[in-house]
Amino acid sequence: MPLTIINSFASWVLKQRIHQIELFLKYPNEVQEELLMDLVQSAKYTEIGRQYEFDSILSYNTFCNRVPISCYEEIQPMIERTRNGEQNLFWNTHIKWFAKSSGTTNAKSKFIPVSNEALEDCHYKGSKDLLCLYLNNNEDSELFLGKSLRLGGSSQIYENNNSYFGDLSAILIENMPIWAEFSSTPNSRISLMSHWESKIEAIINETKKENVTSFAGVPSWMLVLMNRMLEETGRGNLLEIWPNLEVYFHGGVSFEPYREQYKNILPKKDFKYYEIYNASEGFFAIQDLNYSDDLLLMLDYGIFYEFIPMTVFGTENQKAIRLADVELDKNYAIVITTNSGLWRYLIGDTVRFTSLNPFRIRVTGRTKHHINVFGEELMIENTDKALAEACKVTHSEIIDYTVAPIFMKDREKGAHEWMIEFKTPPQDIAQFRNILDESLQGINSDYEAKRHNNMTLNPLIINVARNNLFYDWLKDRDKLGGQHKVPRLSNSRDYLEQLLNMQIKVTA
């Protein structure tokens, strides 16, 4: 069958989904309420369903008053029992897949249950909807005339007591539909290679001769691959290798600090960037418009959403609200109930709503990765945006960064200390620091108040990292590739001190 016919047919099939999406756009709250009741009814004869008497839950109010909000540590014993062979504990169908969390740099791994329903009705549905929304916005797309270059986690699938675990990307590749495998590169064997550096070489060798029309992966790691590809081929930009490139589907970390670098290696005016928001726990949101920074919250993936305002998060006044009650431009911690048996589960991410009709969001950070030592309420969204502005003005480029507080000592005021690794350093680091500081004040009024006349916070401090400092730090922790990332913000100095020590050891 000619590729043009395949492209037209695939586009037609995917766009049939638009009518279902329009349904939850029109009736978002009703779709969510019905979904919750379906989840409760499905699990009423499980151990957790009997514990909280799911058979008598007929409304959201009863559900939220009866079922507590939980974090991983609280549900871990039940997950371990399932990994050891018990079933029907928190979900009514057999669960054999567990996504080993790669979203944390802690030594302790998390094993997130992934049911067959979640694979089909959430993760794969999200992937198809991403293509559907993109094609709906770009009628002349020739996406399926070529292949999508995917960059997943460096992990194999491991078996234990007839259950299987690995990075989410590895689980998805292992269970991938034939149509998706046919349209992707590299092949599954290379995609699942566990040694990151060997994997990069293998990807380059396989894909440089393919007709790649799109690529998908985490911006920071994808940039490593793309720069290596340019070095290997001696080309000036990616379009010289793949002239038919038209879109990059990205997620995992903020794209903002890397935007200008991608523009340099993809010098095409109408090239598209589409962001997704997914995790081991589920597929949550998709950019649904060209040239937008907002993500459409997908409401029919078997996930019921609640939100805790960050103003009360972690306090005795903490209370979750449902989607119908959220407000614009406030930061919320996300609570999810899913078709994998996670009940009122805190995933650790924060978002704010940019639209209520339809419900669109931006990811603002992590509940544990922010700085609020001095009342400054600094979020990752703030630092990413300010850093991008400082890079733009000073014509510099970054590879990675982290920020930690300098605590008040004796009569000294506090401050923020940065570690930044540059790809292209600024000519004047003092100018860079001033622009960064001013941008942060313009973005965050709480930070501005604390910085006013050095009232509480002294000017920020920047450490320029040696080459490959963050790469080496992740490598030492066996965290190369995939969804692994350096924590951008922290209320403690643990990560920064580790990086400072590595910097000193090499430069001493």
Short mmCIF file of C-alpha atoms in Angstrom, two decimals:
data_model
loop_
_atom_site.label_atom_id
_atom_site.label_comp_id
_atom_site.label_asym_id
_atom_site.label_seq_id
_atom_site.Cartn_x
_atom_site.Cartn_y
_atom_site.Cartn_z
CA MET A 1 0.00 0.00 0.00
CA PRO A 2 1.49 3.43 -0.96
CA LEU A 3 2.61 5.58 1.98
CA THR A 4 0.32 8.44 0.90
CA ILE A 5 -2.74 6.17 1.29
CA ILE A 6 -1.47 4.95 4.70
CA ASN A 7 -0.97 8.57 5.77
CA SER A 8 -4.51 9.56 4.68
CA PHE A 9 -6.12 6.49 6.27
CA ALA A 10 -4.25 6.87 9.58
CA SER A 11 -5.21 10.54 9.73
CA TRP A 12 -8.87 9.73 9.08
CA VAL A 13 -8.99 7.01 11.77
CA LEU A 14 -7.34 9.18 14.43
CA LYS A 15 -9.56 12.18 13.76
CA GLN A 16 -12.72 10.16 14.45
CA ARG A 17 -11.83 10.58 18.13
CA ILE A 18 -12.48 14.34 17.92
CA HIS A 19 -16.22 13.80 18.47
CA GLN A 20 -15.59 12.03 21.81
CA ILE A 21 -13.22 14.76 22.93
CA GLU A 22 -15.89 17.34 22.15
CA LEU A 23 -18.23 15.48 24.53
CA PHE A 24 -16.04 15.97 27.60
CA LEU A 25 -15.28 19.53 26.51
CA LYS A 26 -19.01 20.23 26.61
CA TYR A 27 -19.82 18.26 29.79
CA PRO A 28 -16.56 18.13 31.79
CA ASN A 29 -17.98 17.88 35.29
CA GLU A 30 -20.62 15.33 34.34
CA VAL A 31 -18.02 13.15 32.59
CA GLN A 32 -15.78 13.27 35.67
CA GLU A 33 -18.59 12.46 38.14
CA GLU A 34 -19.77 9.50 36.05
CA LEU A 35 -16.19 8.26 35.71
CA LEU A 36 -15.70 8.34 39.49
CA MET A 37 -18.83 6.29 40.11
CA ASP A 38 -17.72 3.76 37.47
CA LEU A 39 -14.33 3.40 39.19
CA VAL A 40 -15.95 2.95 42.61
CA GLN A 41 -18.39 0.35 41.30
CA SER A 42 -15.63 -1.55 39.49
CA ALA A 43 -13.59 -1.91 42.69
CA LYS A 44 -16.39 -2.44 45.24
CA TYR A 45 -15.47 -6.11 45.83
CA THR A 46 -11.74 -5.49 46.18
CA GLU A 47 -10.08 -5.38 49.58
CA ILE A 48 -9.94 -1.59 49.54
CA GLY A 49 -13.51 -1.44 48.22
CA ARG A 50 -14.77 -3.47 51.17
CA GLN A 51 -12.65 -1.45 53.60
CA TYR A 52 -14.28 1.82 52.56
CA GLU A 53 -17.68 0.31 51.68
CA PHE A 54 -17.61 1.34 48.04
CA ASP A 55 -20.97 -0.38 47.45
CA SER A 56 -22.69 2.43 49.37
CA ILE A 57 -20.79 5.35 47.80
CA LEU A 58 -23.20 7.14 45.49
CA SER A 59 -21.73 10.66 45.39
CA TYR A 60 -18.47 12.56 45.38
CA ASN A 61 -19.14 13.97 48.86
CA THR A 62 -19.43 10.48 50.36
CA PHE A 63 -16.32 9.37 48.48
CA CYS A 64 -14.10 12.24 49.65
CA ASN A 65 -15.32 12.02 53.25
CA ARG A 66 -14.75 8.27 53.42
CA VAL A 67 -11.54 7.65 51.42
CA PRO A 68 -8.38 9.37 52.70
CA ILE A 69 -5.81 11.12 50.52
CA SER A 70 -2.65 8.99 50.36
CA CYS A 71 0.96 9.08 49.22
CA TYR A 72 3.09 6.21 47.99
CA GLU A 73 4.51 5.22 51.36
CA GLU A 74 0.98 4.61 52.68
CA ILE A 75 -0.09 2.32 49.83
CA GLN A 76 3.26 0.58 49.35
CA PRO A 77 2.42 -2.50 51.52
CA MET A 78 -0.63 -3.27 49.38
CA ILE A 79 1.38 -2.75 46.18
CA GLU A 80 4.07 -5.12 47.45
CA ARG A 81 1.44 -7.77 48.17
CA THR A 82 0.23 -7.48 44.58
CA ARG A 83 3.79 -7.70 43.25
CA ASN A 84 4.11 -10.92 45.26
CA GLY A 85 1.07 -12.46 43.61
CA GLU A 86 -2.06 -11.33 45.49
CA GLN A 87 -4.82 -9.81 43.38
CA ASN A 88 -8.10 -7.97 43.86
CA LEU A 89 -6.60 -5.75 46.54
CA PHE A 90 -7.13 -2.28 45.05
CA TRP A 91 -8.33 -3.05 41.52
CA ASN A 92 -10.69 -5.73 40.23
CA THR A 93 -8.69 -6.97 37.22
CA HIS A 94 -5.34 -8.74 37.20
CA ILE A 95 -2.34 -6.41 37.53
CA LYS A 96 1.00 -7.77 36.40
CA TRP A 97 2.77 -4.58 35.23
CA PHE A 98 4.46 -2.09 37.55
CA ALA A 99 6.13 1.10 36.37
CA LYS A 100 9.35 1.60 38.30
CA SER A 101 9.29 5.29 39.03
CA SER A 102 11.96 7.30 37.29
CA GLY A 103 10.58 10.67 38.33
CA THR A 104 12.61 10.79 41.52
CA THR A 105 16.32 10.92 42.33
CA ASN A 106 15.78 9.21 45.67
CA ALA A 107 17.47 5.85 46.11
CA LYS A 108 14.15 4.22 46.95
CA SER A 109 12.17 3.09 43.90
CA LYS A 110 8.44 3.31 43.53
CA PHE A 111 6.45 0.63 41.75
CA ILE A 112 3.29 2.10 40.28
CA PRO A 113 0.60 -0.44 39.28
CA VAL A 114 -0.40 -0.36 35.60
CA SER A 115 -3.59 -2.26 34.78
CA ASN A 116 -4.61 -3.39 31.31
CA GLU A 117 -7.33 -0.74 31.44
CA ALA A 118 -4.72 1.94 32.12
CA LEU A 119 -2.55 0.72 29.25
CA GLU A 120 -5.40 0.77 26.74
CA ASP A 121 -7.75 3.49 28.00
CA CYS A 122 -5.16 5.91 29.35
CA HIS A 123 -1.57 5.61 28.09
CA TYR A 124 -2.22 4.37 24.54
CA LYS A 125 -5.38 6.42 24.25
CA GLY A 126 -3.34 9.48 25.21
CA SER A 127 -0.74 8.71 22.55
CA LYS A 128 -3.44 8.35 19.91
CA ASP A 129 -5.18 11.54 21.06
CA LEU A 130 -1.90 13.44 20.82
CA LEU A 131 -1.71 12.47 17.15
CA CYS A 132 -5.42 13.11 16.70
CA LEU A 133 -5.24 16.67 18.05
CA TYR A 134 -2.08 17.42 16.09
CA LEU A 135 -3.58 16.15 12.82
CA ASN A 136 -6.83 18.00 13.48
CA ASN A 137 -4.84 21.24 13.72
CA ASN A 138 -2.57 20.47 10.76
CA GLU A 139 -4.64 19.20 7.85
CA ASP A 140 -1.67 19.10 5.46
CA SER A 141 0.50 16.96 7.77
CA GLU A 142 2.52 14.14 6.21
CA LEU A 143 3.45 12.66 9.58
CA PHE A 144 2.85 9.04 8.53
CA LEU A 145 4.97 9.28 5.40
CA GLY A 146 7.90 8.83 7.77
CA LYS A 147 8.65 7.58 11.28
CA SER A 148 8.69 8.96 14.80
CA LEU A 149 12.07 8.88 16.54
CA ARG A 150 11.34 7.89 20.13
CA LEU A 151 13.70 8.22 23.07
CA GLY A 152 12.51 6.24 26.07
CA GLY A 153 14.06 5.14 29.31
CA SER A 154 17.17 2.97 29.52
CA SER A 155 15.55 -0.01 31.16
CA GLN A 156 14.68 -3.62 30.51
CA ILE A 157 11.59 -5.40 31.77
CA TYR A 158 12.25 -7.55 34.84
CA GLU A 159 10.12 -10.43 36.12
CA ASN A 160 9.47 -11.13 39.77
CA ASN A 161 6.80 -13.52 41.12
CA ASN A 162 4.96 -13.49 37.77
CA SER A 163 4.79 -9.70 37.83
CA TYR A 164 6.84 -7.40 35.61
CA PHE A 165 8.45 -4.05 36.22
CA GLY A 166 10.52 -1.46 34.38
CA ASP A 167 10.38 2.16 33.26
CA LEU A 168 6.95 3.16 31.99
CA SER A 169 8.42 3.71 28.53
CA ALA A 170 9.74 0.15 28.54
CA ILE A 171 6.32 -1.23 29.55
CA LEU A 172 4.64 0.76 26.79
CA ILE A 173 7.13 -0.45 24.18
CA GLU A 174 6.74 -4.04 25.38
CA ASN A 175 2.95 -3.85 24.92
CA MET A 176 2.95 -1.51 21.92
CA PRO A 177 0.34 -2.07 19.18
CA ILE A 178 1.72 -3.22 15.81
CA TRP A 179 0.76 0.06 14.10
CA ALA A 180 2.82 2.05 16.60
CA GLU A 181 5.86 -0.21 16.24
CA PHE A 182 5.66 0.05 12.46
CA SER A 183 5.68 3.86 12.58
CA SER A 184 8.49 4.22 15.15
CA THR A 185 12.27 4.16 15.17
CA PRO A 186 14.57 2.84 16.59
CA ASN A 187 13.36 -0.75 16.92
CA SER A 188 12.24 -2.14 20.27
CA ARG A 189 15.52 -3.94 20.94
CA ILE A 190 17.48 -0.68 20.77
CA SER A 191 14.76 1.30 22.57
CA LEU A 192 14.99 -1.06 25.53
CA MET A 193 18.79 -1.13 25.79
CA SER A 194 19.78 -0.52 29.40
CA HIS A 195 23.23 1.06 28.85
CA TRP A 196 22.55 4.71 28.01
CA GLU A 197 25.75 5.56 26.13
CA SER A 198 25.65 2.39 23.98
CA LYS A 199 22.00 3.03 23.33
CA ILE A 200 22.68 6.55 22.02
CA GLU A 201 25.21 5.19 19.51
CA ALA A 202 22.80 2.50 18.38
CA ILE A 203 19.97 5.01 17.92
CA ILE A 204 22.20 7.27 15.82
CA ASN A 205 23.30 4.39 13.59
CA GLU A 206 19.74 3.18 12.99
CA THR A 207 17.89 6.46 12.61
CA LYS A 208 20.24 8.69 10.61
CA LYS A 209 19.16 7.02 7.36
CA GLU A 210 15.44 6.88 8.21
CA ASN A 211 12.83 9.37 7.01
CA VAL A 212 12.06 10.85 10.44
CA THR A 213 9.06 13.20 10.46
CA SER A 214 8.68 13.62 14.23
CA PHE A 215 10.44 12.83 17.46
CA ALA A 216 9.28 12.24 21.01
CA GLY A 217 11.07 12.35 24.35
CA VAL A 218 12.27 14.44 27.29
CA PRO A 219 13.81 17.77 26.07
CA SER A 220 17.03 17.57 28.08
CA TRP A 221 17.92 14.00 27.02
CA MET A 222 16.64 14.48 23.46
CA LEU A 223 18.99 17.47 23.14
CA VAL A 224 21.92 15.24 24.12
CA LEU A 225 20.93 12.77 21.38
CA MET A 226 20.39 15.47 18.75
CA ASN A 227 23.73 17.19 19.44
CA ARG A 228 25.49 13.81 19.23
CA MET A 229 23.69 13.15 15.95
CA LEU A 230 24.97 16.44 14.51
CA GLU A 231 28.51 15.66 15.67
CA GLU A 232 28.36 12.17 14.19
CA THR A 233 27.03 13.29 10.80
CA GLY A 234 28.89 16.60 10.55
CA ARG A 235 25.64 18.38 9.67
CA GLY A 236 24.76 21.92 10.70
CA ASN A 237 21.16 21.27 11.72
CA LEU A 238 18.64 18.43 11.96
CA LEU A 239 16.81 19.37 8.77
CA GLU A 240 19.92 18.47 6.79
CA ILE A 241 19.57 14.93 8.16
CA TRP A 242 15.75 14.69 8.18
CA PRO A 243 14.30 17.29 5.77
CA ASN A 244 10.70 16.19 6.43
CA LEU A 245 10.72 16.85 10.19
CA GLU A 246 7.53 18.65 11.22
CA VAL A 247 6.88 18.20 14.98
CA TYR A 248 8.52 17.40 18.31
CA PHE A 249 6.29 15.82 20.99
CA HIS A 250 7.89 16.53 24.36
CA GLY A 251 7.26 16.21 28.08
CA GLY A 252 8.89 15.24 31.37
CA VAL A 253 10.61 18.56 32.09
CA SER A 254 9.88 22.15 31.15
CA PHE A 255 10.75 23.00 27.56
CA GLU A 256 11.38 26.68 28.32
CA PRO A 257 15.11 26.55 29.19
CA TYR A 258 15.84 24.60 25.99
CA ARG A 259 13.57 26.40 23.50
CA GLU A 260 16.25 28.57 21.87
CA GLN A 261 18.66 25.65 21.50
CA TYR A 262 16.02 23.67 19.63
CA LYS A 263 15.30 26.64 17.37
CA ASN A 264 19.00 26.70 16.46
CA ILE A 265 19.13 23.04 15.42
CA LEU A 266 15.64 23.12 13.85
CA PRO A 267 15.66 26.32 11.74
CA LYS A 268 12.18 25.88 10.28
CA LYS A 269 9.60 28.63 10.78
CA ASP A 270 6.53 26.42 10.88
CA PHE A 271 8.09 23.58 12.89
CA LYS A 272 5.66 22.52 15.65
CA TYR A 273 6.29 21.72 19.29
CA TYR A 274 3.58 19.76 21.11
CA GLU A 275 3.79 19.22 24.87
CA ILE A 276 2.30 16.33 26.81
CA TYR A 277 1.90 15.74 30.52
CA ASN A 278 2.16 12.09 31.47
CA ALA A 279 3.75 10.04 34.22
CA SER A 280 3.92 6.48 35.52
CA GLU A 281 0.54 7.07 37.18
CA GLY A 282 -1.26 8.13 34.01
CA PHE A 283 -1.55 10.32 30.93
CA PHE A 284 -3.06 13.62 32.02
CA ALA A 285 -2.97 16.45 29.50
CA ILE A 286 -2.09 17.33 25.91
CA GLN A 287 -1.36 20.58 24.10
CA ASP A 288 -4.39 20.88 21.84
CA LEU A 289 -3.48 24.02 19.86
CA ASN A 290 -0.54 24.97 17.65
CA TYR A 291 1.95 27.40 19.22
CA SER A 292 0.37 27.18 22.69
CA ASP A 293 1.85 26.72 26.16
CA ASP A 294 -1.40 25.39 27.64
CA LEU A 295 -2.39 21.73 27.99
CA LEU A 296 -5.91 20.38 27.69
CA LEU A 297 -6.81 18.23 30.71
CA MET A 298 -8.06 14.90 29.30
CA LEU A 299 -11.11 13.86 31.29
CA ASP A 300 -12.07 10.43 29.93
CA TYR A 301 -8.91 8.38 30.52
CA GLY A 302 -10.13 6.56 33.62
CA ILE A 303 -8.68 9.23 35.92
CA PHE A 304 -10.75 11.28 38.36
CA TYR A 305 -9.10 14.54 39.40
CA GLU A 306 -9.04 16.50 42.64
CA PHE A 307 -6.89 19.48 43.55
CA ILE A 308 -5.42 20.84 46.78
CA PRO A 309 -4.69 24.60 46.82
CA MET A 310 -0.99 25.03 47.59
CA THR A 311 -1.90 27.78 50.06
CA VAL A 312 -3.22 25.06 52.40
CA PHE A 313 -1.21 22.05 51.19
CA GLY A 314 0.43 20.20 54.07
CA THR A 315 -1.45 22.21 56.72
CA GLU A 316 -4.25 21.18 59.05
CA ASN A 317 -6.61 23.09 56.75
CA GLN A 318 -5.67 20.97 53.72
CA LYS A 319 -8.72 20.05 51.69
CA ALA A 320 -9.11 18.74 48.15
CA ILE A 321 -11.63 20.19 45.74
CA ARG A 322 -13.04 18.71 42.54
CA LEU A 323 -12.58 20.04 39.04
CA ALA A 324 -15.82 22.06 39.15
CA ASP A 325 -14.43 24.23 41.97
CA VAL A 326 -10.95 25.17 40.71
CA GLU A 327 -10.01 28.79 39.98
CA LEU A 328 -7.73 30.43 37.45
CA ASP A 329 -4.06 31.17 38.13
CA LYS A 330 -3.81 29.37 41.48
CA ASN A 331 -1.31 26.62 42.18
CA TYR A 332 -2.78 23.23 43.04
CA ALA A 333 -1.34 19.85 44.04
CA ILE A 334 -2.96 17.10 41.97
CA VAL A 335 -4.83 14.18 43.55
CA ILE A 336 -5.87 11.31 41.28
CA THR A 337 -8.12 8.26 41.42
CA THR A 338 -7.37 5.86 38.57
CA ASN A 339 -8.31 2.71 36.69
CA SER A 340 -5.15 1.11 38.08
CA GLY A 341 -6.45 1.27 41.64
CA LEU A 342 -4.81 4.44 42.92
CA TRP A 343 -7.36 6.02 45.24
CA ARG A 344 -7.04 9.74 46.04
CA TYR A 345 -3.31 9.51 45.37
CA LEU A 346 -0.94 12.48 45.57
CA ILE A 347 1.34 12.31 42.53
CA GLY A 348 3.56 15.19 43.72
CA ASP A 349 2.97 17.60 40.82
CA THR A 350 1.55 21.11 40.92
CA VAL A 351 -0.45 22.83 38.18
CA ARG A 352 -2.36 26.03 37.60
CA PHE A 353 -5.39 26.52 35.40
CA THR A 354 -5.11 28.94 32.50
CA SER A 355 -8.65 28.26 31.22
CA LEU A 356 -11.82 26.87 32.78
CA ASN A 357 -13.74 26.39 29.52
CA PRO A 358 -12.20 24.12 28.44
CA PHE A 359 -10.01 23.09 31.37
CA ARG A 360 -6.43 23.87 30.38
CA ILE A 361 -3.42 23.76 32.67
CA ARG A 362 0.28 24.43 32.92
CA VAL A 363 2.57 22.28 35.05
CA THR A 364 4.23 24.56 37.60
CA GLY A 365 6.45 22.17 39.55
CA ARG A 366 6.55 19.55 42.26
CA THR A 367 5.11 19.68 45.76
CA LYS A 368 8.55 18.76 47.11
CA HIS A 369 10.56 20.79 44.59
CA HIS A 370 9.92 24.42 45.37
CA ILE A 371 11.56 26.96 47.66
CA ASN A 372 9.56 28.57 50.42
CA VAL A 373 12.11 29.01 53.18
CA PHE A 374 11.57 32.76 53.43
CA GLY A 375 7.95 33.01 52.20
CA GLU A 376 9.02 33.53 48.58
CA GLU A 377 6.89 30.64 47.16
CA LEU A 378 9.31 30.07 44.26
CA MET A 379 8.06 27.47 41.75
CA ILE A 380 9.90 25.72 38.91
CA GLU A 381 7.70 27.54 36.41
CA ASN A 382 9.13 30.83 37.76
CA THR A 383 12.79 29.80 37.56
CA ASP A 384 12.45 28.21 34.11
CA LYS A 385 10.87 31.36 32.70
CA ALA A 386 13.36 33.75 34.32
CA LEU A 387 16.29 31.62 33.23
CA ALA A 388 15.03 31.59 29.64
CA GLU A 389 14.84 35.40 29.70
CA ALA A 390 18.39 35.76 31.09
CA CYS A 391 19.69 33.37 28.41
CA LYS A 392 17.90 35.27 25.67
CA VAL A 393 19.27 38.68 26.70
CA THR A 394 22.85 37.44 27.22
CA HIS A 395 22.90 35.05 24.23
CA SER A 396 23.74 32.13 26.47
CA GLU A 397 22.47 28.54 26.67
CA ILE A 398 22.13 26.18 29.63
CA ILE A 399 22.34 22.43 30.05
CA ASP A 400 20.86 22.10 33.54
CA TYR A 401 20.51 23.84 36.89
CA THR A 402 19.44 23.50 40.51
CA VAL A 403 18.67 26.05 43.24
CA ALA A 404 18.83 25.83 47.03
CA PRO A 405 18.45 28.28 49.91
CA ILE A 406 21.25 29.83 51.91
CA PHE A 407 19.78 29.79 55.39
CA MET A 408 19.91 32.80 57.71
CA LYS A 409 22.82 32.50 60.09
CA ASP A 410 23.58 34.73 63.03
CA ARG A 411 22.55 38.15 61.67
CA GLU A 412 23.11 37.30 58.02
CA LYS A 413 20.14 37.39 55.67
CA GLY A 414 19.18 34.47 53.50
CA ALA A 415 19.67 34.05 49.75
CA HIS A 416 19.25 31.60 46.89
CA GLU A 417 22.28 29.75 45.57
CA TRP A 418 22.26 28.45 41.99
CA MET A 419 24.36 25.85 40.23
CA ILE A 420 24.11 26.31 36.45
CA GLU A 421 25.88 24.34 33.76
CA PHE A 422 26.13 26.34 30.54
CA LYS A 423 26.45 25.09 27.01
CA THR A 424 27.20 28.65 25.90
CA PRO A 425 28.18 30.77 28.93
CA PRO A 426 27.36 34.48 29.15
CA GLN A 427 30.21 36.90 28.57
CA ASP A 428 29.35 38.67 31.83
CA ILE A 429 28.07 36.40 34.61
CA ALA A 430 27.23 39.42 36.79
CA GLN A 431 24.93 40.76 34.08
CA PHE A 432 23.33 37.32 33.74
CA ARG A 433 22.75 37.18 37.50
CA ASN A 434 21.14 40.62 37.58
CA ILE A 435 18.79 39.84 34.69
CA LEU A 436 17.86 36.52 36.28
CA ASP A 437 17.14 38.21 39.62
CA GLU A 438 15.10 41.01 38.02
CA SER A 439 13.12 38.54 35.93
CA LEU A 440 12.27 36.48 39.00
CA GLN A 441 11.03 39.62 40.75
CA GLY A 442 8.90 40.50 37.75
CA ILE A 443 7.36 37.02 37.67
CA ASN A 444 6.89 36.32 41.40
CA SER A 445 5.58 39.08 43.68
CA ASP A 446 6.43 37.12 46.85
CA TYR A 447 10.06 36.82 45.75
CA GLU A 448 10.04 40.51 44.81
CA ALA A 449 8.81 41.48 48.29
CA LYS A 450 11.56 39.46 49.98
CA ARG A 451 14.19 40.95 47.67
CA HIS A 452 13.01 44.56 48.05
CA ASN A 453 15.95 46.53 49.48
CA ASN A 454 17.47 43.15 50.43
CA MET A 455 14.82 43.05 53.16
CA THR A 456 14.91 39.26 53.67
CA LEU A 457 16.87 37.90 50.74
CA ASN A 458 20.30 39.03 49.60
CA PRO A 459 21.08 38.91 45.84
CA LEU A 460 21.24 35.41 44.45
CA ILE A 461 24.55 33.60 44.02
CA ILE A 462 25.50 31.67 40.87
CA ASN A 463 28.02 28.81 40.71
CA VAL A 464 29.09 28.00 37.16
CA ALA A 465 29.24 24.22 36.91
CA ARG A 466 32.12 22.43 35.22
CA ASN A 467 31.40 20.54 32.00
CA ASN A 468 29.27 17.40 32.51
CA LEU A 469 28.74 18.02 36.22
CA PHE A 470 25.01 17.18 36.13
CA TYR A 471 25.58 14.27 33.73
CA ASP A 472 28.22 12.80 36.08
CA TRP A 473 25.96 13.35 39.10
CA LEU A 474 23.13 11.42 37.44
CA LYS A 475 25.52 8.74 36.16
CA ASP A 476 26.86 8.16 39.68
CA ARG A 477 23.28 7.43 40.72
CA ASP A 478 22.51 5.22 37.69
CA LYS A 479 19.98 7.82 36.51
CA LEU A 480 20.98 8.46 32.89
CA GLY A 481 18.26 8.82 30.26
CA GLY A 482 14.51 8.43 30.25
CA GLN A 483 12.50 10.51 32.72
CA HIS A 484 15.41 10.99 35.15
CA LYS A 485 16.11 14.59 36.01
CA VAL A 486 17.98 16.83 38.43
CA PRO A 487 15.67 18.37 41.06
CA ARG A 488 15.46 22.02 40.04
CA LEU A 489 14.38 23.49 43.40
CA SER A 490 14.68 22.28 46.96
CA ASN A 491 14.03 23.63 50.44
CA SER A 492 17.19 21.84 51.59
CA ARG A 493 20.80 22.08 50.42
CA ASP A 494 21.32 18.32 49.98
CA TYR A 495 21.45 18.21 46.18
CA LEU A 496 23.45 21.42 45.87
CA GLU A 497 26.05 20.29 48.41
CA GLN A 498 26.52 17.00 46.55
CA LEU A 499 27.09 18.92 43.30
CA LEU A 500 29.45 21.38 44.97
CA ASN A 501 31.48 18.48 46.37
CA MET A 502 31.72 16.83 42.93
CA GLN A 503 32.78 20.15 41.43
CA ILE A 504 35.49 20.66 44.06
CA LYS A 505 36.86 17.10 43.76
CA VAL A 506 37.46 17.45 40.02
CA THR A 507 38.73 21.04 39.99
CA ALA A 508 40.86 20.78 43.15
#
